[in-house]
Amino acid sequence: MGHWWTRNITEPGKLPLLLALSSFVLTFVITRIVVRMIRAGKGPFGNVEAGGVHIHHVVPGVVLTVIGGFGAVASGRHGFGAAVFAVVFGIGAGLVLDEFALIMHLDDVYWSEEGRKSVEVVVVTAALVGLMLSGFLPFGVNDLTEDELQDRAGVIVSIAVNFLISLLALSKGKARMAIFGVILPLVALVGAIRLARPGSPWAKRFYRRRHRARAKAQLRAYRHDRRWAGPRRKVQDWIGGKPDPEPVRSLPGGR
């Protein structure tokens, strides 16, 4: 175990990345537990206010992220300082991304349907960092041999091709596949080959006059969403808590 730790974590300088990921996940979990207790009116916790203004935890999160980020850049990948700043950065990033939906909507949507985006972003971020910790590098660089890495032109071409494939998957409305495709090019390739989702830039541009392709894309998207929307919502509810029910809007005339 000690040999594996030295060879795979310490020597490659991945200890700060491991500490950042651990503190990121732990901070998110603890934060969600605390806010759910506040929501339920349990425990000694409460919202932080200053001058009648609710201070969201994204505020200290930004401060910690800035401190940890600049500190990590200045300290390198080895040493006690690098480890400390990695933990600080992970804590800050956990606080910030826990309220990602608030930043995106510029509104307090924490316990609304829009707030689910925060949970999704945290899960995707943790998964991507975990892949990098496992040895995967962006745009398939880890798949190149030592001889190929010596050829700068070949490396640039490989990165450019994988980037374009991820961009193509994104234009087809496959955002998750495009993001994971940055680390695992094969995932982006699958997203780039398959039909585009309705409403995506690719569908609007190339399916406008192709009625059969447009109908097939709509049917495939409907079946996919019907199959996975329920399980995905259950996982999001388990991780982040159920959002508040949408208020019932009355019809004109009081009906």
XYZ file of N, CA and C in Angstrom:
765
model
N 0.829 -1.205 0.000
C 0.000 0.000 0.000
C 0.864 1.256 0.000
N 1.941 1.219 0.817
C 2.825 2.370 0.884
C 3.522 2.623 -0.431
N 3.919 1.511 -1.113
C 4.573 1.648 -2.412
C 3.611 2.217 -3.441
N 2.365 1.749 -3.436
C 1.360 2.264 -4.370
C 1.126 3.745 -4.131
N 1.033 4.139 -2.854
C 0.787 5.548 -2.511
C 1.931 6.421 -3.018
N 3.160 5.973 -2.818
C 4.315 6.756 -3.255
C 4.371 6.864 -4.768
N 4.124 5.740 -5.458
C 4.259 5.708 -6.909
C 3.138 6.459 -7.613
N 1.912 6.391 -7.100
C 0.751 6.943 -7.798
C 0.273 8.287 -7.258
N 0.625 8.626 -6.034
C 0.127 9.869 -5.443
C 1.258 10.840 -5.123
N 2.224 10.397 -4.355
C 3.262 11.308 -3.880
C 4.218 11.729 -4.987
N 4.825 10.767 -5.685
C 5.814 11.086 -6.710
C 5.244 11.911 -7.860
N 4.055 11.619 -8.378
C 3.506 12.451 -9.463
C 3.010 13.811 -8.988
N 3.063 14.066 -7.681
C 2.582 15.340 -7.156
C 1.074 15.457 -7.128
N 0.365 14.327 -6.932
C -1.091 14.339 -6.935
C -1.702 14.488 -5.543
N -0.866 14.575 -4.514
C -1.419 14.704 -3.162
C -2.281 15.963 -3.016
N -1.833 17.143 -3.503
C -2.710 18.318 -3.410
C -4.051 18.114 -4.122
N -4.033 17.438 -5.283
C -5.280 17.191 -5.999
C -6.199 16.277 -5.195
N -5.628 15.249 -4.561
C -6.414 14.351 -3.724
C -7.002 15.095 -2.524
N -6.195 15.944 -1.885
C -6.681 16.711 -0.740
C -7.759 17.701 -1.160
N -7.569 18.333 -2.315
C -8.570 19.285 -2.803
C -9.892 18.583 -3.090
N -9.825 17.410 -3.733
C -11.043 16.659 -4.036
C -11.729 16.192 -2.755
N -10.951 15.695 -1.800
C -11.532 15.206 -0.542
C -12.209 16.330 0.225
N -11.526 17.468 0.345
C -12.109 18.596 1.069
C -13.303 19.174 0.321
N -13.274 19.127 -1.011
C -14.394 19.606 -1.829
C -15.647 18.778 -1.562
N -15.514 17.457 -1.649
C -16.663 16.571 -1.436
C -17.149 16.657 0.005
N -16.222 16.640 0.959
C -16.601 16.686 2.368
C -17.307 17.998 2.702
N -16.815 19.100 2.141
C -17.452 20.400 2.388
C -18.864 20.429 1.832
N -19.048 19.905 0.627
C -20.385 19.873 0.037
C -21.335 19.036 0.885
N -20.880 17.857 1.321
C -21.738 16.980 2.122
C -22.123 17.657 3.445
N -21.143 18.224 4.134
C -21.416 18.881 5.412
C -22.343 20.079 5.214
N -22.097 20.849 4.149
C -22.931 22.023 3.882
C -24.373 21.619 3.632
N -24.571 20.574 2.845
C -25.931 20.126 2.560
C -26.624 19.610 3.821
N -25.883 18.936 4.672
C -26.473 18.460 5.925
C -26.915 19.635 6.784
N -26.063 20.656 6.871
C -26.367 21.828 7.697
C -27.584 22.582 7.157
N -27.604 22.846 5.845
C -28.717 23.623 5.291
C -30.022 22.833 5.351
N -29.942 21.523 5.250
C -31.163 20.730 5.378
C -31.668 20.742 6.814
N -30.750 20.786 7.784
C -31.169 20.910 9.183
C -31.786 22.287 9.440
N -31.192 23.322 8.842
C -31.765 24.666 8.978
C -33.157 24.710 8.365
N -33.302 24.091 7.228
C -34.595 24.064 6.546
C -35.655 23.353 7.379
N -35.238 22.289 8.080
C -36.167 21.513 8.902
C -36.348 22.110 10.297
N -35.585 23.158 10.618
C -35.688 23.766 11.939
C -35.077 22.929 13.037
N -34.068 22.145 12.707
C -33.417 21.280 13.685
C -31.981 21.731 13.922
N -31.492 21.414 15.136
C -30.094 21.691 15.433
C -29.833 23.138 15.806
N -28.583 23.455 16.112
C -28.233 24.800 16.568
C -27.899 25.763 15.435
N -28.022 25.312 14.173
C -27.576 26.129 13.061
C -28.658 27.116 12.622
N -28.212 28.164 11.958
C -29.124 29.167 11.437
C -28.462 29.949 10.324
N -29.257 30.713 9.593
C -28.713 31.522 8.508
C -27.841 32.641 9.064
N -26.802 32.976 8.316
C -25.898 34.046 8.709
C -26.381 35.348 8.080
N -26.575 36.358 8.903
C -27.042 37.650 8.414
C -26.160 38.763 8.951
N -26.038 39.788 8.138
C -25.269 40.972 8.532
C -26.018 42.207 8.047
N -26.493 43.015 8.995
C -27.244 44.205 8.620
C -28.534 43.884 7.903
N -29.159 42.770 8.259
C -30.404 42.376 7.617
C -30.224 41.699 6.271
N -28.983 41.473 5.871
C -28.707 40.831 4.591
C -28.272 39.387 4.832
N -28.902 38.445 4.133
C -28.547 37.036 4.251
C -27.228 36.798 3.521
N -26.230 36.354 4.253
C -24.927 36.080 3.665
C -24.898 34.616 3.206
N -24.950 34.412 1.916
C -24.882 33.054 1.380
C -23.471 32.508 1.535
N -23.351 31.181 1.638
C -22.020 30.609 1.859
C -21.143 30.665 0.618
N -21.705 31.107 -0.508
C -20.865 31.321 -1.684
C -19.882 32.461 -1.454
N -20.226 33.387 -0.545
C -19.356 34.550 -0.282
C -18.033 34.111 0.356
N -18.061 33.421 1.517
C -16.776 32.925 2.032
C -16.142 31.900 1.100
N -16.975 31.209 0.308
C -16.433 30.246 -0.638
C -15.558 30.909 -1.689
N -15.986 32.054 -2.191
C -15.188 32.785 -3.181
C -13.861 33.226 -2.569
N -13.911 33.722 -1.340
C -12.696 34.190 -0.666
C -11.710 33.032 -0.493
N -12.202 31.898 -0.024
C -11.337 30.738 0.188
C -10.792 30.193 -1.135
N -11.621 30.219 -2.179
C -11.158 29.740 -3.484
C -10.033 30.608 -4.014
N -10.169 31.916 -3.867
C -9.122 32.834 -4.331
C -7.829 32.609 -3.547
N -7.953 32.527 -2.222
C -6.763 32.316 -1.384
C -6.095 30.980 -1.727
N -6.900 29.927 -1.781
C -6.356 28.607 -2.069
C -5.775 28.509 -3.463
N -6.429 29.126 -4.453
C -5.945 29.058 -5.822
C -4.605 29.757 -5.999
N -4.521 31.006 -5.541
C -3.259 31.742 -5.668
C -2.160 31.108 -4.811
N -2.553 30.613 -3.638
C -1.564 29.956 -2.787
C -1.026 28.691 -3.418
N -1.907 27.919 -4.077
C -1.472 26.689 -4.729
C -0.535 26.980 -5.895
N -0.834 28.029 -6.648
C 0.029 28.393 -7.769
C 1.415 28.797 -7.268
N 1.452 29.504 -6.159
C 2.723 29.993 -5.632
C 3.537 28.899 -4.952
N 2.881 27.867 -4.429
C 3.584 26.859 -3.630
C 3.997 25.627 -4.413
N 3.485 25.430 -5.633
C 3.842 24.252 -6.409
C 3.027 23.035 -6.002
N 3.530 21.839 -6.381
C 2.777 20.601 -6.146
C 3.284 19.797 -4.955
N 4.365 20.230 -4.332
C 4.942 19.463 -3.231
C 5.091 20.364 -2.006
N 5.143 19.740 -0.855
C 5.369 20.476 0.376
C 4.102 20.698 1.178
N 4.315 21.141 2.416
C 3.201 21.359 3.338
C 2.290 22.478 2.859
N 2.889 23.543 2.316
C 2.087 24.673 1.848
C 1.134 24.279 0.742
N 1.605 23.457 -0.192
C 0.746 23.007 -1.282
C -0.445 22.222 -0.750
N -0.221 21.388 0.256
C -1.301 20.600 0.840
C -2.333 21.491 1.526
N -1.855 22.481 2.273
C -2.757 23.374 2.990
C -3.615 24.177 2.017
N -2.981 24.762 1.005
C -3.725 25.579 0.044
C -4.679 24.722 -0.792
N -4.326 23.467 -1.019
C -5.229 22.569 -1.737
C -6.504 22.332 -0.933
N -6.357 22.141 0.371
C -7.525 21.960 1.238
C -8.374 23.220 1.267
N -7.718 24.379 1.378
C -8.445 25.652 1.384
C -9.221 25.835 0.081
N -8.550 25.528 -1.034
C -9.214 25.652 -2.334
C -10.402 24.696 -2.436
N -10.234 23.459 -1.990
C -11.324 22.491 -2.052
C -12.529 22.915 -1.231
N -12.274 23.457 -0.038
C -13.376 23.947 0.800
C -14.097 25.098 0.113
N -13.334 26.041 -0.427
C -13.951 27.172 -1.115
C -14.746 26.750 -2.328
N -14.183 25.833 -3.118
C -14.896 25.364 -4.305
C -16.174 24.627 -3.932
N -16.150 23.862 -2.842
C -17.349 23.171 -2.390
C -18.453 24.140 -2.002
N -18.089 25.230 -1.319
C -19.069 26.243 -0.924
C -19.626 26.995 -2.130
N -18.748 27.280 -3.090
C -19.175 28.034 -4.268
C -20.105 27.198 -5.148
N -19.690 25.988 -5.483
C -20.488 25.175 -6.396
C -21.771 24.662 -5.751
N -21.823 24.624 -4.422
C -23.077 24.259 -3.765
C -24.162 25.290 -4.060
N -23.750 26.500 -4.375
C -24.712 27.542 -4.733
C -24.503 28.000 -6.176
N -24.068 27.080 -7.012
C -23.848 27.397 -8.423
C -25.118 27.920 -9.081
N -26.263 27.323 -8.761
C -27.523 27.734 -9.376
C -27.858 29.183 -9.024
N -27.503 29.621 -7.813
C -27.771 30.999 -7.424
C -26.948 31.965 -8.267
N -25.703 31.580 -8.551
C -24.843 32.422 -9.377
C -25.370 32.475 -10.806
N -25.802 31.329 -11.330
C -26.264 31.263 -12.707
C -27.549 32.054 -12.914
N -28.469 31.966 -11.957
C -29.762 32.642 -12.095
C -29.789 34.018 -11.427
N -28.742 34.333 -10.672
C -28.709 35.598 -9.920
C -29.981 35.747 -9.084
N -30.369 34.651 -8.457
C -31.567 34.646 -7.626
C -31.440 33.497 -6.629
N -32.154 33.597 -5.515
C -32.094 32.565 -4.484
C -32.994 31.399 -4.896
N -32.432 30.502 -5.701
C -33.183 29.346 -6.208
C -32.686 28.058 -5.557
N -32.088 28.176 -4.380
C -31.444 27.032 -3.736
C -32.385 25.844 -3.595
N -33.628 26.103 -3.136
C -34.574 25.013 -2.901
C -35.651 24.948 -3.980
N -35.337 25.407 -5.174
C -36.276 25.313 -6.290
C -35.782 24.270 -7.287
N -36.564 24.060 -8.334
C -36.161 23.116 -9.372
C -34.848 23.544 -10.020
N -34.673 24.859 -10.185
C -33.437 25.357 -10.785
C -32.226 25.055 -9.908
N -32.459 24.911 -8.596
C -31.369 24.632 -7.675
C -30.745 23.270 -7.855
N -31.421 22.370 -8.588
C -30.849 21.048 -8.846
C -29.545 21.155 -9.631
N -29.369 22.244 -10.366
C -28.150 22.421 -11.157
C -26.915 22.404 -10.271
N -27.033 22.900 -9.058
C -25.885 22.915 -8.158
C -25.419 21.496 -7.856
N -26.355 20.613 -7.560
C -26.012 19.228 -7.260
C -25.381 18.563 -8.471
N -25.943 18.818 -9.647
C -25.418 18.212 -10.871
C -23.997 18.681 -11.151
N -23.745 19.972 -10.968
C -22.412 20.518 -11.223
C -21.403 19.943 -10.233
N -21.782 19.803 -8.986
C -20.879 19.239 -7.978
C -20.529 17.791 -8.318
N -21.524 17.001 -8.689
C -21.282 15.599 -9.028
C -20.365 15.486 -10.245
N -20.626 16.285 -11.277
C -19.795 16.254 -12.483
C -18.368 16.684 -12.168
N -18.222 17.732 -11.361
C -16.888 18.220 -10.998
C -16.110 17.160 -10.239
N -16.752 16.546 -9.259
C -16.077 15.503 -8.481
C -15.679 14.327 -9.362
N -16.537 13.965 -10.305
C -16.227 12.852 -11.201
C -15.043 13.181 -12.106
N -15.011 14.382 -12.642
C -13.911 14.781 -13.521
C -12.585 14.834 -12.779
N -12.599 15.419 -11.587
C -11.366 15.479 -10.795
C -10.924 14.073 -10.408
N -11.894 13.205 -10.108
C -11.560 11.819 -9.789
C -10.897 11.110 -10.961
N -11.354 11.370 -12.175
C -10.741 10.782 -13.353
C -9.314 11.289 -13.542
N -9.114 12.583 -13.320
C -7.773 13.145 -13.431
C -6.852 12.558 -12.365
N -7.406 12.331 -11.192
C -6.618 11.727 -10.119
C -6.240 10.292 -10.467
N -7.087 9.635 -11.253
C -6.823 8.257 -11.645
C -5.806 8.146 -12.773
N -5.423 9.281 -13.340
C -4.402 9.264 -14.385
C -4.852 9.737 -15.736
N -6.132 10.085 -15.879
C -6.623 10.584 -17.157
C -6.316 12.071 -17.275
N -5.866 12.488 -18.458
C -5.532 13.876 -18.710
C -6.459 14.437 -19.787
N -6.655 15.752 -19.811
C -7.560 16.340 -20.805
C -7.147 16.030 -22.240
N -8.176 15.806 -23.085
C -8.011 15.618 -24.526
C -7.136 14.424 -24.883
N -7.136 13.397 -24.024
C -6.483 12.152 -24.356
C -4.973 12.192 -24.378
N -4.366 13.154 -23.716
C -2.907 13.244 -23.703
C -2.294 12.010 -23.052
N -2.987 11.436 -22.072
C -2.456 10.261 -21.384
C -2.397 9.026 -22.290
N -3.116 9.068 -23.424
C -3.109 7.936 -24.344
C -1.914 7.958 -25.294
N -1.149 9.052 -25.306
C -0.023 9.174 -26.210
C 1.204 8.485 -25.622
N 1.995 7.879 -26.493
C 3.229 7.238 -26.045
C 4.307 8.287 -25.826
N 5.424 7.855 -25.240
C 6.527 8.779 -24.999
C 7.064 9.359 -26.302
N 7.147 8.541 -27.339
C 7.628 9.032 -28.634
C 6.664 10.054 -29.229
N 5.352 9.792 -29.071
C 4.361 10.724 -29.595
C 4.386 12.041 -28.835
N 4.649 11.984 -27.525
C 4.719 13.210 -26.736
C 5.906 14.073 -27.139
N 6.951 13.465 -27.678
C 8.107 14.231 -28.121
C 7.806 15.016 -29.392
N 6.831 14.559 -30.147
C 6.443 15.244 -31.376
C 5.393 16.298 -31.037
N 5.808 17.551 -30.923
C 4.889 18.618 -30.506
C 3.745 18.794 -31.493
N 4.059 18.679 -32.769
C 3.001 18.836 -33.774
C 1.941 17.756 -33.600
N 2.377 16.529 -33.334
C 1.428 15.445 -33.137
C 0.562 15.662 -31.912
N 1.168 16.160 -30.843
C 0.413 16.442 -29.620
C -0.632 17.518 -29.874
N -0.234 18.574 -30.581
C -1.159 19.673 -30.874
C -2.325 19.182 -31.728
N -2.011 18.362 -32.732
C -3.069 17.830 -33.591
C -4.017 16.946 -32.791
N -3.478 16.090 -31.921
C -4.317 15.206 -31.107
C -5.240 16.011 -30.192
N -4.684 17.023 -29.541
C -5.496 17.863 -28.658
C -6.562 18.597 -29.452
N -6.194 19.134 -30.615
C -7.141 19.890 -31.432
C -8.291 19.013 -31.904
N -7.961 17.787 -32.350
C -9.010 16.872 -32.824
C -9.963 16.500 -31.701
N -9.420 16.158 -30.545
C -10.273 15.793 -29.407
C -11.105 16.976 -28.935
N -10.524 18.176 -28.994
C -11.277 19.379 -28.619
C -12.446 19.602 -29.575
N -12.206 19.444 -30.877
C -13.262 19.633 -31.858
C -14.373 18.595 -31.692
N -13.994 17.367 -31.346
C -15.004 16.326 -31.116
C -15.879 16.692 -29.912
N -15.251 17.174 -28.844
C -16.015 17.601 -27.667
C -16.913 18.785 -28.020
N -16.405 19.700 -28.827
C -17.190 20.860 -29.243
C -18.376 20.424 -30.093
N -18.170 19.428 -30.939
C -19.260 18.906 -31.768
C -20.337 18.261 -30.916
N -19.916 17.483 -29.909
C -20.892 16.872 -28.993
C -21.674 17.945 -28.247
N -21.000 19.025 -27.868
C -21.679 20.120 -27.174
C -22.685 20.803 -28.092
N -22.318 21.001 -29.362
C -23.237 21.643 -30.301
C -24.468 20.781 -30.567
N -24.363 19.485 -30.320
C -25.500 18.584 -30.491
C -26.349 18.478 -29.227
N -26.042 19.310 -28.234
C -26.840 19.323 -27.017
C -26.454 18.262 -26.019
N -25.306 17.620 -26.207
C -24.836 16.575 -25.290
C -23.798 17.193 -24.340
N -24.257 18.054 -23.447
C -23.336 18.800 -22.584
C -22.532 17.874 -21.676
N -23.196 16.923 -21.039
C -22.475 16.020 -20.126
C -21.446 15.191 -20.871
N -21.825 14.677 -22.036
C -20.887 13.868 -22.805
C -19.716 14.709 -23.294
N -19.969 15.960 -23.635
C -18.893 16.847 -24.073
C -17.929 17.134 -22.929
N -18.464 17.344 -21.735
C -17.614 17.638 -20.583
C -16.756 16.430 -20.225
N -17.386 15.263 -20.113
C -16.609 14.064 -19.807
C -15.690 13.684 -20.969
N -16.075 14.088 -22.179
C -15.246 13.805 -23.330
C -13.933 14.552 -23.332
N -13.854 15.624 -22.559
C -12.581 16.330 -22.424
C -11.547 15.414 -21.769
N -12.001 14.585 -20.839
C -11.113 13.643 -20.148
C -11.089 12.293 -20.850
N -12.246 11.845 -21.344
C -12.360 10.558 -22.041
C -12.866 10.827 -23.455
N -11.969 11.011 -24.418
C -12.380 11.372 -25.779
C -13.407 10.432 -26.399
N -13.395 9.164 -26.026
C -14.346 8.213 -26.595
C -15.789 8.609 -26.253
N -16.000 9.162 -25.072
C -17.343 9.593 -24.664
C -17.823 10.722 -25.572
N -16.946 11.689 -25.837
C -17.312 12.794 -26.726
C -17.563 12.299 -28.140
N -16.802 11.295 -28.581
C -16.979 10.749 -29.923
C -18.360 10.133 -30.080
N -18.818 9.414 -29.051
C -20.164 8.828 -29.091
C -21.211 9.933 -29.183
N -21.033 10.989 -28.381
C -21.978 12.105 -28.416
C -21.968 12.828 -29.744
N -20.805 12.898 -30.381
C -20.695 13.590 -31.660
C -21.321 12.791 -32.797
N -21.298 11.472 -32.698
C -21.837 10.621 -33.760
C -23.358 10.518 -33.686
N -23.893 10.485 -32.479
C -25.327 10.257 -32.319
C -26.135 11.483 -32.753
N -27.448 11.278 -32.895
C -28.328 12.367 -33.296
C -28.297 13.502 -32.271
N -28.463 14.716 -32.750
C -28.487 15.882 -31.876
C -29.817 15.955 -31.131
N -29.787 16.580 -29.972
C -31.020 16.789 -29.221
C -31.818 17.929 -29.853
N -33.156 17.843 -29.811
C -33.976 18.935 -30.352
C -33.666 20.253 -29.636
N -33.598 21.310 -30.389
C -33.305 22.614 -29.815
C -31.837 22.938 -29.724
N -30.972 21.975 -29.988
C -29.532 22.221 -29.954
C -29.116 23.021 -31.191
N -27.980 23.717 -31.126
C -27.519 24.468 -32.307
C -27.394 23.593 -33.549
N -26.914 22.352 -33.386
C -26.767 21.458 -34.529
C -28.125 21.125 -35.143
N -29.119 20.836 -34.298
C -30.447 20.487 -34.790
C -31.094 21.675 -35.503
N -30.927 22.859 -34.949
C -31.508 24.045 -35.580
C -30.872 24.322 -36.937
N -29.606 24.007 -37.057
C -28.887 24.323 -38.299
C -29.069 23.239 -39.357
N -29.013 21.967 -38.970
C -28.974 20.892 -39.956
C -30.249 20.060 -40.034
N -31.148 20.157 -39.039
C -32.372 19.368 -39.074
C -33.579 20.199 -39.501
N -33.334 21.438 -39.861
C -34.452 22.321 -40.164
C -35.280 21.800 -41.332
N -34.622 21.258 -42.358
C -35.336 20.752 -43.527
C -35.342 19.228 -43.586
N -34.704 18.602 -42.622
C -34.669 17.133 -42.583
C -35.734 16.658 -41.584
N -36.954 16.541 -42.065
C -38.083 16.245 -41.181
C -37.935 14.881 -40.502
N -37.419 13.895 -41.247
C -37.281 12.562 -40.659
C -36.247 12.573 -39.537
N -35.116 13.242 -39.751
C -34.080 13.322 -38.720
C -34.587 14.093 -37.507
N -35.339 15.165 -37.755
C -35.870 15.946 -36.640
C -36.850 15.133 -35.811
N -37.743 14.382 -36.479
C -38.718 13.560 -35.760
C -38.018 12.441 -34.985
N -37.003 11.830 -35.592
C -36.266 10.768 -34.918
C -35.523 11.296 -33.698
N -34.946 12.498 -33.824
C -34.236 13.105 -32.699
C -35.195 13.419 -31.558
N -36.376 13.916 -31.881
C -37.361 14.237 -30.848
C -37.834 12.979 -30.135
N -38.055 11.901 -30.896
C -38.495 10.644 -30.286
C -37.413 10.063 -29.398
N -36.166 10.101 -29.851
C -35.076 9.568 -29.046
C -34.891 10.381 -27.773
N -34.980 11.704 -27.869
C -34.830 12.552 -26.689
C -35.972 12.304 -25.698
N -37.188 12.121 -26.220
C -38.333 11.854 -25.347
C -38.148 10.550 -24.592
N -37.717 9.499 -25.297
C -37.525 8.202 -24.648
C -36.391 8.264 -23.629
N -35.317 8.961 -23.980
C -34.184 9.080 -23.053
C -34.591 9.820 -21.786
N -35.272 10.951 -21.941
C -35.678 11.741 -20.771
C -36.689 10.986 -19.925
N -37.593 10.263 -20.588
C -38.596 9.502 -19.842
C -37.946 8.388 -19.037
N -36.884 7.792 -19.581
C -36.221 6.679 -18.905
C -35.354 7.148 -17.743
N -34.667 8.275 -17.911
C -33.651 8.670 -16.943
C -34.034 9.847 -16.062
N -35.069 10.601 -16.400
C -35.418 11.782 -15.611
C -35.784 11.395 -14.177
N -36.593 10.349 -14.019
C -37.010 9.926 -12.685
C -35.855 9.497 -11.802
N -35.036 8.525 -12.254
C -33.887 8.117 -11.431
C -32.924 9.263 -11.131
N -32.703 10.152 -12.120
C -31.790 11.264 -11.881
C -32.332 12.204 -10.810
N -33.641 12.456 -10.836
C -34.247 13.324 -9.824
C -34.165 12.691 -8.432
N -34.347 11.368 -8.364
C -34.266 10.700 -7.066
C -32.868 10.806 -6.482
N -31.859 10.625 -7.325
C -30.476 10.746 -6.855
C -30.190 12.181 -6.406
N -30.655 13.156 -7.185
C -30.448 14.555 -6.818
C -31.152 14.895 -5.514
N -32.361 14.372 -5.322
C -33.092 14.610 -4.076
C -32.374 13.969 -2.895
N -31.814 12.778 -3.104
C -31.109 12.090 -2.028
C -29.846 12.847 -1.638
N -29.159 13.398 -2.617
C -27.913 14.110 -2.340
C -28.175 15.500 -1.780
N -29.030 16.250 -2.458
C -29.197 17.659 -2.093
C -30.484 18.015 -1.393
N -31.439 17.095 -1.303
C -32.724 17.413 -0.696
C -33.760 17.779 -1.745
N -35.020 17.505 -1.435
C -36.097 17.791 -2.379
C -36.343 19.295 -2.465
N -36.551 19.814 -3.669
C -36.870 21.240 -3.805
C -38.276 21.529 -3.310
N -38.531 22.781 -3.031
C -39.872 23.186 -2.617
C -40.846 22.989 -3.773
N -42.086 22.618 -3.467
C -43.074 22.466 -4.545
C -43.363 23.806 -5.206
N -43.596 23.744 -6.503
C -43.900 24.964 -7.239
C -45.254 25.508 -6.791
N -45.355 26.829 -6.574
C -46.633 27.411 -6.167
C -47.678 27.265 -7.268
N -48.902 26.974 -6.863
C -49.993 26.825 -7.819
C -50.487 28.202 -8.222
N -50.439 28.470 -9.515
C -50.869 29.773 -10.014
C -52.346 29.721 -10.379
N -53.093 30.664 -9.874
C -54.527 30.712 -10.129
C -54.785 31.271 -11.524
N -55.863 30.826 -12.144
C -56.235 31.306 -13.475
C -56.825 32.697 -13.379
N -56.835 33.442 -14.475
C -57.449 34.770 -14.457
C -58.898 34.696 -14.004
N -59.286 35.655 -13.217
C -60.656 35.681 -12.706
C -60.810 34.927 -11.410
N -59.661 34.463 -10.818
C -59.717 33.793 -9.524
C -60.018 32.332 -9.627
N -60.033 31.757 -10.821
C -60.362 30.329 -10.965
C -59.107 29.489 -10.920
